[in-house]
């Protein structure tokens, strides 16, 4: 075993030959086609029942990717999105069907359970811990194992989001795997590596019920053999009896990325980054250290790969129907209205160069399939409630709103730039209206500088929440991708007739017809649930004043409790803002920008990570100022902000 005798492993801190062998045995894949072949046959039979509309692969994209990778040699690394546990087998099915090398798959050791674990290992699973926790020996063995696979000419597969996304959108990437394969190229272990981004899209996820429970704060249940087999059997029986349908699976293939080529591009990028300065209330350029510059290369490669996953994904009809049902503000809608609104989103998606499902079937037929077969079912699977000829949108339970938000989040990456500008415009408009109450809204001048500042703060706050389009910085942008994005967003609303440029420094809001007014509102509604989540974290942080320490899990649970109370009291419009995944991401972002500090609970008061306020925000004035800054983006409510904060303080 070359891995265990390599210098990197034997010189690792804490090296012990016996423990190293144990780690390797638990980690290493032992692929065998004698096991893979029958499992794929079972998978294809099962998939044809669970997904009666089929598994669709964009063959044209795949052939184009193969032609690109044939230009010069390099190992294949597959980077698929991670939506469901069946992603593993779906990828193997595609590799076998279209003559791609069968990869070794980096998988969480939670799947290394009795019976299933050994089978997955024989299918190529490389089992690793969720966190290496500073274990130098474990890290060295993992890195050397991956490099060994590449040196031997093998292929790898990794879900760089680190786990299955519960909210419907891509998660921020984990960089350990990316760092390893970049080092393999830099140090000459392999000539080059081709990264092939792959996107999985589902009309409906098998794990939706458990995802909704976890988003509400229920701890994730550990995988167990009996529970896994039992769930599979119940789901298959329901599918065979036509009580439930999961629709289709769509597989998109992105443009291959050469690591050698990416490193050449990255060397020309600016060795600085933007940070928000709370003193001047503006963005400032901060130089990177050499270590940060190296990390920036890995981060850029990871986000470039995830962007390609977004670019090659196909927006399925179920995502559009779910989005319309969630965003519709009236109590119900007719089938004709549903078709009209889905058509609106289809046109907007195609106008931005993204793909929708197109075929011989009409839009009306596709919507009928979604309404009658995919989003309709028994018990908790039924999202379509009817009254005569209306679909009811006012009676969604909290569980159902969370499930529908999974569909909305499948399209948000397409509109995130316009959504940020739309929210910035609305915030600026409210401020101008308050300053000039006697001026009709159609005559108000909105300073472009003010809108830009609003968008800059909002974009910085939500920077880690979305995967933005990978763009090479140009001279026109002055080195600022944020400036390019702002101009793109403004151009959309100018072309739609919502904004009228005035003297190059101001916009005038054209008095909109109802359809234009609702267009701006639709873009706002895509983003406002995330704004509410980040607002909730700050409200929860008020309870840390002046210098309290709280276990992070308890802190997030408290935030969810606060959010539920605000939602049911009418002070928050979006129940999905209490989703655990987004709140966790918001907490991480506040760590990054220096609002919260990562610490540990006092001795004897819990285990794991804890949270406290950064020194700058340990006064009520500083916290209230920041809360008001984020609150300005939200949809206004009857209760004043001071009363909301006071109510949160008094909650048990």
XYZ file of C-alpha atoms in Angstrom:
652
model
C 0.000 0.000 0.000
C 1.920 3.034 -1.304
C -0.350 5.394 0.605
C 0.763 4.120 4.020
C 4.459 4.177 3.128
C 4.466 7.643 1.544
C 6.562 10.347 3.175
C 3.517 12.594 3.685
C 1.858 9.908 5.840
C 4.881 8.623 7.777
C 5.956 12.181 8.641
C 2.452 13.335 9.634
C 1.986 14.580 13.174
C 0.739 11.764 15.420
C 1.802 9.005 13.006
C 1.144 5.493 14.274
C 1.414 2.548 11.819
C -1.419 0.565 13.390
C -3.829 3.514 13.461
C -2.825 4.515 9.923
C -3.706 1.020 8.672
C -7.080 1.181 10.451
C -7.874 4.568 8.885
C -6.906 3.295 5.443
C -8.982 0.109 5.742
C -12.058 2.066 6.795
C -11.549 4.655 4.039
C -10.413 2.772 0.925
C -12.730 1.781 -1.926
C -12.614 -1.721 -3.387
C -14.571 -1.393 -6.636
C -15.734 -4.529 -8.422
C -17.765 -4.600 -11.618
C -19.268 -7.904 -10.445
C -21.044 -5.883 -7.737
C -21.614 -2.656 -9.688
C -23.376 -4.351 -12.635
C -26.213 -6.072 -10.685
C -26.727 -3.017 -8.459
C -27.120 -0.836 -11.547
C -29.713 -3.270 -12.921
C -31.696 -2.988 -9.674
C -31.296 0.803 -9.754
C -32.621 1.081 -13.316
C -35.667 -1.043 -12.491
C -36.393 1.004 -9.351
C -35.785 4.355 -11.049
C -38.220 3.525 -13.849
C -40.970 3.127 -11.205
C -40.029 6.040 -8.960
C -39.349 8.427 -11.859
C -41.866 7.406 -14.541
C -40.955 10.421 -16.690
C -37.420 9.071 -16.962
C -33.793 10.038 -16.350
C -32.879 12.565 -19.030
C -29.215 13.182 -19.868
C -28.189 16.048 -22.123
C -26.196 13.908 -24.564
C -25.213 16.890 -26.706
C -23.542 18.562 -23.712
C -21.836 15.302 -22.768
C -20.369 14.757 -26.239
C -19.175 18.365 -26.319
C -17.483 17.864 -22.937
C -15.783 14.674 -24.150
C -14.454 16.511 -27.214
C -13.038 19.289 -25.014
C -11.314 16.840 -22.659
C -9.799 14.976 -25.626
C -7.722 18.053 -26.560
C -5.019 17.199 -24.032
C -4.573 14.432 -21.438
C -5.836 14.762 -17.899
C -7.552 12.740 -15.198
C -11.322 13.002 -14.865
C -12.859 14.417 -11.682
C -16.663 14.508 -11.574
C -18.205 17.258 -9.431
C -21.983 16.708 -9.296
C -24.501 18.667 -7.279
C -25.857 16.772 -4.290
C -29.616 16.619 -3.956
C -30.371 13.037 -2.933
C -28.727 9.811 -1.804
C -29.504 8.310 -5.210
C -27.100 10.806 -6.833
C -24.332 8.226 -6.294
C -26.062 5.536 -8.341
C -27.399 7.983 -10.925
C -23.831 9.100 -11.666
C -22.635 5.486 -11.945
C -25.572 4.753 -14.270
C -24.540 7.650 -16.543
C -20.873 6.620 -16.546
C -21.797 3.068 -17.566
C -24.310 4.204 -20.181
C -22.081 6.790 -21.883
C -18.662 5.158 -21.598
C -17.143 7.341 -18.886
C -14.656 5.786 -16.435
C -16.283 4.499 -13.255
C -15.088 6.832 -10.478
C -14.105 6.346 -6.869
C -16.694 8.388 -4.961
C -15.883 10.419 -1.848
C -18.775 9.604 0.514
C -19.661 10.348 4.121
C -18.987 7.518 6.548
C -22.601 7.818 7.751
C -23.371 5.539 4.782
C -20.872 2.934 5.946
C -23.569 0.906 7.696
C -24.158 -2.836 7.815
C -24.760 -4.499 4.414
C -25.139 -1.193 2.526
C -21.649 0.076 3.418
C -19.757 -2.953 2.002
C -21.877 -2.836 -1.166
C -21.149 0.863 -1.684
C -17.445 0.250 -1.042
C -17.477 -2.376 -3.818
C -19.151 0.263 -6.007
C -16.221 2.624 -5.417
C -17.195 4.545 -2.262
C -14.315 6.176 -0.356
C -15.710 6.674 3.148
C -14.519 9.732 5.057
C -15.486 11.520 8.252
C -17.592 14.670 8.026
C -14.870 16.612 9.806
C -11.177 15.805 10.089
C -10.978 17.923 13.245
C -7.288 18.802 12.900
C -6.304 15.121 12.607
C -3.068 15.459 10.600
C -2.638 11.724 10.045
C -6.192 11.304 8.744
C -5.761 14.302 6.421
C -2.461 12.986 5.057
C -3.912 9.526 4.333
C -6.946 11.024 2.583
C -4.812 13.341 0.427
C -2.362 10.598 -0.509
C -5.192 8.196 -1.315
C -6.770 10.656 -3.755
C -3.412 11.418 -5.365
C -2.775 7.682 -5.678
C -6.052 7.216 -7.566
C -5.110 10.049 -9.929
C -1.546 8.764 -10.453
C -2.934 5.345 -11.395
C -5.115 6.968 -14.067
C -8.373 6.543 -12.152
C -11.333 8.914 -11.978
C -12.739 10.594 -8.868
C -16.153 11.913 -7.898
C -16.867 14.319 -5.067
C -19.859 16.331 -3.886
C -17.990 19.498 -2.930
C -21.011 20.996 -1.173
C -20.112 18.602 1.633
C -23.605 17.157 1.952
C -27.084 17.150 0.497
C -28.575 20.633 0.250
C -31.938 20.715 2.028
C -33.059 24.151 0.843
C -33.024 23.509 -2.919
C -30.042 25.687 -3.833
C -26.335 24.959 -3.919
C -24.397 25.054 -0.657
C -21.039 26.847 -0.271
C -18.215 24.505 -1.304
C -15.873 22.656 1.028
C -12.294 23.218 -0.085
C -10.371 20.190 1.245
C -10.936 18.029 -1.837
C -10.268 20.914 -4.229
C -7.031 21.786 -2.445
C -5.832 18.189 -2.771
C -6.371 17.851 -6.530
C -4.886 21.306 -7.225
C -1.764 20.301 -5.268
C -1.566 17.070 -7.286
C -1.289 19.167 -10.460
C 0.992 21.830 -8.942
C 3.473 19.235 -7.629
C 3.493 17.228 -10.850
C 1.786 14.088 -9.518
C -0.413 14.289 -12.622
C -0.092 16.398 -15.758
C -3.566 17.909 -15.485
C -7.039 17.245 -14.125
C -10.292 17.840 -15.970
C -13.155 18.837 -13.684
C -16.529 17.886 -15.140
C -19.426 19.689 -13.380
C -22.700 17.743 -13.368
C -26.126 19.001 -12.331
C -28.910 16.783 -10.973
C -32.455 18.122 -11.112
C -35.494 16.360 -9.637
C -39.180 17.074 -10.083
C -39.583 15.850 -6.516
C -37.007 14.554 -4.072
C -37.304 11.196 -2.352
C -36.126 12.748 0.930
C -38.429 15.794 0.925
C -40.261 14.798 4.113
C -37.066 14.389 6.136
C -35.599 17.578 4.605
C -38.589 19.623 5.776
C -38.288 18.168 9.281
C -34.577 19.011 9.400
C -35.184 22.555 8.120
C -37.580 23.033 11.034
C -34.864 22.038 13.477
C -35.419 18.308 13.969
C -31.992 16.645 14.362
C -30.898 14.602 11.364
C -31.571 10.916 11.911
C -28.551 8.672 11.534
C -28.780 6.246 8.627
C -29.727 2.742 9.758
C -30.158 -0.393 7.665
C -33.706 -1.253 8.765
C -35.037 2.304 8.494
C -33.422 2.740 5.059
C -34.861 -0.511 3.702
C -38.256 0.217 5.282
C -38.449 3.690 3.720
C -37.403 2.360 0.313
C -40.051 -0.377 0.497
C -42.857 2.032 1.512
C -41.887 4.505 -1.206
C -41.676 1.822 -3.896
C -45.046 0.381 -2.873
C -46.668 3.829 -3.088
C -45.089 4.408 -6.515
C -46.173 0.998 -7.823
C -49.732 1.703 -6.626
C -49.627 5.108 -8.393
C -50.169 6.962 -5.113
C -47.067 9.080 -5.607
C -44.808 10.069 -8.496
C -41.400 11.709 -8.340
C -41.570 12.813 -11.975
C -38.248 12.918 -13.743
C -34.516 13.343 -13.164
C -32.654 15.786 -15.386
C -28.872 15.537 -15.713
C -26.948 18.497 -17.120
C -23.271 18.369 -18.122
C -21.208 21.529 -17.668
C -18.133 22.720 -19.532
C -14.985 20.859 -18.405
C -12.456 22.935 -16.461
C -8.719 22.343 -16.807
C -6.916 22.993 -13.520
C -3.788 24.052 -15.417
C -5.814 26.605 -17.376
C -7.587 27.829 -14.230
C -4.280 28.400 -12.424
C -3.012 30.494 -15.351
C -6.139 32.673 -15.222
C -6.036 33.053 -11.455
C -2.445 34.324 -11.440
C -3.678 37.453 -13.263
C -6.356 38.237 -10.646
C -6.018 41.020 -8.097
C -4.264 39.926 -4.846
C -6.864 41.784 -2.764
C -10.416 41.312 -1.572
C -13.334 43.531 -0.546
C -14.469 43.871 3.061
C -17.206 45.984 4.607
C -15.930 48.774 6.837
C -18.573 49.435 9.497
C -16.891 52.731 10.433
C -17.232 54.331 6.989
C -20.246 52.179 6.037
C -18.603 51.229 2.743
C -16.545 48.542 1.028
C -12.761 48.707 1.217
C -10.067 46.779 -0.625
C -7.884 44.666 1.668
C -4.690 42.898 0.446
C -4.539 39.116 0.781
C -1.738 37.233 2.486
C 0.033 34.528 0.400
C -1.962 31.883 2.287
C -5.220 33.725 1.558
C -4.238 34.075 -2.098
C -3.694 30.310 -2.333
C -7.061 29.690 -0.674
C -8.641 32.160 -3.105
C -7.450 29.978 -6.008
C -9.170 26.914 -4.528
C -12.292 28.932 -3.716
C -12.483 30.421 -7.215
C -12.128 26.960 -8.776
C -14.838 25.549 -6.512
C -17.263 28.383 -7.276
C -16.447 28.217 -10.979
C -17.380 24.521 -10.892
C -20.616 25.189 -9.001
C -21.490 27.996 -11.405
C -21.113 25.535 -14.275
C -23.512 23.222 -12.426
C -26.013 26.087 -12.348
C -25.386 26.976 -15.988
C -25.993 23.440 -17.255
C -29.051 22.744 -15.094
C -32.510 22.585 -16.639
C -35.343 24.265 -14.762
C -38.106 21.674 -14.554
C -41.859 22.422 -14.639
C -42.310 21.396 -10.988
C -39.843 24.107 -9.890
C -41.795 26.750 -11.799
C -45.197 25.630 -10.516
C -43.897 25.441 -6.940
C -42.395 28.937 -7.249
C -45.643 30.423 -8.557
C -47.710 28.754 -5.824
C -45.410 30.080 -3.095
C -45.120 33.646 -4.422
C -48.794 34.131 -5.339
C -50.230 36.716 -2.943
C -53.953 36.127 -3.480
C -55.846 33.307 -1.788
C -56.111 31.182 -4.896
C -55.514 31.106 -8.628
C -57.128 29.549 -11.660
C -55.417 27.189 -14.045
C -55.193 29.966 -16.663
C -53.486 32.276 -14.157
C -51.068 29.498 -13.220
C -50.183 28.953 -16.890
C -49.701 32.709 -17.379
C -47.389 33.055 -14.369
C -45.357 29.940 -15.218
C -45.022 31.319 -18.747
C -43.666 34.581 -17.302
C -40.889 32.774 -15.423
C -40.112 30.599 -18.447
C -39.623 33.676 -20.640
C -37.444 35.373 -18.025
C -35.291 32.251 -17.608
C -34.791 31.798 -21.364
C -33.990 35.511 -21.779
C -31.015 35.019 -19.431
C -29.645 32.072 -21.377
C -30.728 29.320 -18.978
C -32.557 26.168 -19.991
C -36.113 25.075 -19.363
C -37.587 21.688 -20.200
C -38.623 21.770 -23.832
C -40.130 18.984 -25.887
C -43.186 18.020 -27.849
C -45.544 18.619 -24.921
C -47.257 21.979 -24.447
C -46.821 24.182 -21.384
C -50.386 23.357 -20.356
C -49.663 19.612 -20.547
C -46.490 19.928 -18.433
C -48.344 21.933 -15.792
C -51.157 19.358 -15.730
C -48.612 16.595 -15.078
C -47.072 18.562 -12.201
C -50.423 19.458 -10.637
C -52.104 16.067 -10.993
C -49.201 13.616 -10.602
C -46.116 15.146 -8.969
C -47.318 17.691 -6.396
C -50.479 15.721 -5.635
C -50.503 12.660 -3.423
C -51.660 11.221 -0.136
C -51.093 12.897 3.226
C -48.098 15.212 3.478
C -47.245 14.745 -0.191
C -50.270 16.754 -1.377
C -49.370 20.376 -2.158
C -52.312 21.000 -4.496
C -55.457 22.025 -2.584
C -58.549 22.791 -4.622
C -61.795 24.693 -4.281
C -63.974 24.283 -7.367
C -61.791 25.528 -10.248
C -59.256 27.265 -7.987
C -55.937 26.095 -6.600
C -55.742 27.400 -3.029
C -52.558 29.271 -2.080
C -53.614 30.723 1.279
C -53.831 27.453 3.217
C -50.269 26.159 3.035
C -49.026 24.801 6.343
C -45.528 25.747 7.555
C -44.280 22.343 6.355
C -45.720 22.961 2.901
C -44.232 26.455 2.658
C -40.815 24.985 3.409
C -41.290 22.336 0.725
C -42.413 24.924 -1.825
C -39.394 27.073 -0.950
C -37.196 24.182 -2.137
C -38.701 24.704 -5.603
C -38.298 28.492 -5.477
C -34.644 28.134 -4.516
C -33.987 26.067 -7.642
C -34.389 29.200 -9.786
C -33.093 31.957 -7.504
C -29.511 31.804 -8.822
C -30.808 32.978 -12.199
C -32.337 36.160 -10.780
C -30.189 36.953 -7.749
C -28.570 40.052 -9.307
C -31.896 41.598 -10.324
C -33.441 40.573 -7.000
C -30.724 42.402 -5.051
C -31.177 45.531 -7.164
C -34.982 45.286 -6.828
C -34.734 45.092 -3.033
C -32.216 47.966 -3.085
C -34.592 50.084 -5.196
C -37.504 49.410 -2.845
C -35.381 50.294 0.194
C -34.136 53.505 -1.432
C -37.665 54.410 -2.548
C -39.016 54.064 0.998
C -36.244 56.293 2.350
C -36.837 58.952 -0.308
C -40.594 58.827 0.304
C -40.013 59.339 4.035
C -37.699 62.300 3.361
C -40.058 63.886 0.794
C -43.593 62.915 1.887
C -45.241 65.611 -0.264
C -43.644 64.467 -3.532
C -45.600 61.884 -5.563
C -43.670 58.648 -5.970
C -43.566 58.995 -9.750
C -41.718 62.326 -9.355
C -39.160 61.134 -6.817
C -35.549 61.074 -7.971
C -33.636 58.037 -6.736
C -29.891 58.743 -6.493
C -27.980 56.010 -8.294
C -25.270 56.319 -5.640
C -27.781 55.488 -2.874
C -29.121 52.441 -4.716
C -25.545 51.288 -5.353
C -24.700 51.603 -1.644
C -27.820 49.661 -0.664
C -26.984 46.912 -3.152
C -23.313 46.849 -2.106
C -24.212 46.173 1.527
C -26.898 43.622 0.651
C -24.614 41.842 -1.810
C -21.794 41.747 0.748
C -24.124 40.431 3.450
C -25.443 37.623 1.217
C -22.124 36.965 -0.518
C -21.792 33.366 0.692
C -25.480 32.543 0.235
C -25.512 32.193 -3.551
C -23.323 30.948 -6.382
C -22.795 33.902 -8.692
C -21.873 33.757 -12.354
C -18.152 33.164 -12.798
C -16.866 36.214 -14.683
C -13.378 37.279 -15.636
C -12.902 40.831 -14.343
C -12.614 43.424 -17.085
C -11.158 46.912 -17.296
C -14.701 48.243 -17.603
C -15.517 47.000 -14.113
C -12.543 48.765 -12.581
C -11.628 45.467 -10.951
C -14.954 45.174 -9.145
C -17.258 42.316 -10.029
C -19.838 43.879 -7.713
C -19.914 47.013 -9.906
C -20.535 44.895 -13.007
C -23.355 43.027 -11.275
C -24.992 46.278 -10.136
C -24.960 47.735 -13.645
C -26.406 44.499 -15.062
C -29.225 44.569 -12.518
C -30.058 48.221 -13.207
C -30.077 47.607 -16.967
C -32.783 44.956 -16.526
C -35.177 47.405 -14.857
C -34.354 50.209 -17.290
C -35.169 47.922 -20.232
C -38.381 46.781 -18.544
C -39.415 50.413 -18.173
C -39.386 50.452 -14.389
C -36.492 52.918 -14.060
C -35.838 55.975 -16.193
C -32.224 57.259 -16.188
C -31.976 60.970 -15.361
C -28.750 63.001 -15.857
C -26.607 59.895 -15.382
C -26.741 60.164 -11.571
C -30.414 59.550 -10.787
C -33.285 57.289 -11.696
C -36.924 58.220 -11.831
C -39.437 55.544 -11.013
C -41.848 55.389 -13.914
C -45.382 54.970 -12.635
C -45.839 51.297 -13.469
C -48.703 49.426 -14.976
C -49.797 46.550 -12.688
C -47.768 43.936 -14.588
C -44.569 45.961 -14.243
C -45.234 46.604 -10.583
C -45.719 42.899 -9.965
C -42.533 42.124 -11.919
C -40.447 44.124 -9.455
C -42.367 42.567 -6.579
C -41.711 39.062 -7.911
C -37.962 39.669 -7.938
C -38.121 41.070 -4.400
C -40.119 38.066 -3.197
C -37.371 35.708 -4.362
C -34.817 37.335 -2.052
C -36.774 38.655 0.932
C -36.970 35.293 2.778
C -33.152 35.283 2.928
C -33.144 38.876 4.186
C -35.590 37.798 6.906
C -33.259 34.930 7.902
C -30.285 37.269 8.308
C -32.526 39.717 10.190
C -33.641 36.929 12.546
C -30.047 36.034 13.427
C -29.396 39.648 14.434
C -32.580 39.684 16.527
C -31.418 36.515 18.239
C -28.018 38.115 18.830
C -29.712 40.839 20.909
C -30.072 38.190 23.596
C -26.269 37.928 23.706
C -25.907 41.534 24.912
C -23.687 42.682 26.440
C -21.316 39.689 26.424
C -23.249 36.455 26.791
C -22.058 33.115 25.396
C -24.521 30.576 24.001
C -24.007 27.168 22.452
C -24.431 27.512 18.683
C -27.094 24.804 18.370
C -29.124 26.375 21.178
C -28.646 29.805 19.576
C -30.078 28.632 16.235
C -32.952 26.847 17.990
C -33.764 30.095 19.819
C -33.685 32.024 16.529
C -36.129 29.542 15.004
C -38.436 30.026 17.981
C -38.229 33.822 17.562
C -38.947 33.486 13.841
C -42.007 31.312 14.381
C -43.468 33.818 16.843
C -42.893 36.721 14.467
C -44.426 34.780 11.565
C -47.579 33.773 13.417
C -47.975 37.278 14.872
C -47.833 38.750 11.354
C -44.489 40.530 11.781
C -42.761 38.344 9.182
C -44.194 37.231 5.837
C -41.998 34.257 5.046
C -42.126 31.180 7.249
C -39.321 29.645 5.186
C -36.985 32.231 6.767
C -36.820 29.970 9.852
C -35.255 27.170 7.776
C -32.292 25.826 9.701
C -29.936 25.598 6.708
C -30.223 29.306 5.844
C -29.956 30.364 9.494
C -26.779 28.300 9.877
C -25.360 29.929 6.769
C -26.289 33.383 8.126
C -24.498 32.654 11.410
C -21.399 31.577 9.473
C -21.522 34.776 7.434
C -21.744 36.931 10.565
C -18.645 35.113 11.829
C -16.849 35.990 8.594
C -17.706 39.700 8.620
C -16.924 40.172 12.302
C -20.358 40.547 13.894
C -20.232 37.248 15.807
C -17.306 35.345 17.282
C -16.731 31.603 17.230
C -15.921 30.426 20.735
C -16.566 27.576 23.148
C -19.160 27.407 25.929
C -18.025 27.944 29.521
C -16.853 24.784 31.234
C -19.749 22.556 32.208
C -22.286 24.406 30.012
C -22.477 22.249 26.929
C -20.259 20.876 24.203
C -19.314 21.989 20.716
C -19.086 25.497 19.320
C -20.587 28.552 20.962
C -21.357 32.067 19.793
C -20.852 35.531 21.264
C -20.943 39.079 19.944
C -17.780 40.686 18.608
C -16.528 43.498 20.825
C -17.668 46.223 18.428
C -21.304 45.065 18.692
C -21.577 44.582 22.451
C -23.498 47.825 22.908
C -27.220 48.227 22.276
C -26.655 51.232 20.006
C -24.273 49.339 17.702
C -26.585 46.321 17.491
C -29.689 48.452 16.901
C -27.916 50.322 14.104
C -26.970 47.076 12.340
C -30.430 45.561 12.838
C -32.025 48.703 11.388
C -29.652 48.493 8.405
C -30.877 44.992 7.545
C -34.495 45.733 8.530
C -34.583 48.513 5.898
C -34.607 45.840 3.175
C -37.594 43.963 4.625
C -41.242 44.382 3.804
C -42.658 46.833 6.347
C -45.042 45.687 9.094
C -47.328 47.436 11.581
C -45.061 46.944 14.605
C -42.099 49.320 14.904
C -38.584 47.906 14.912
C -38.022 49.015 18.522
C -41.129 47.118 19.602
C -39.981 44.007 17.715
C -36.586 44.132 19.445
C -38.219 44.668 22.828
C -40.594 41.755 22.233
C -37.640 39.493 21.375
C -35.839 40.519 24.569
C -38.887 39.566 26.635
C -39.386 36.163 25.028
C -38.692 33.252 27.416
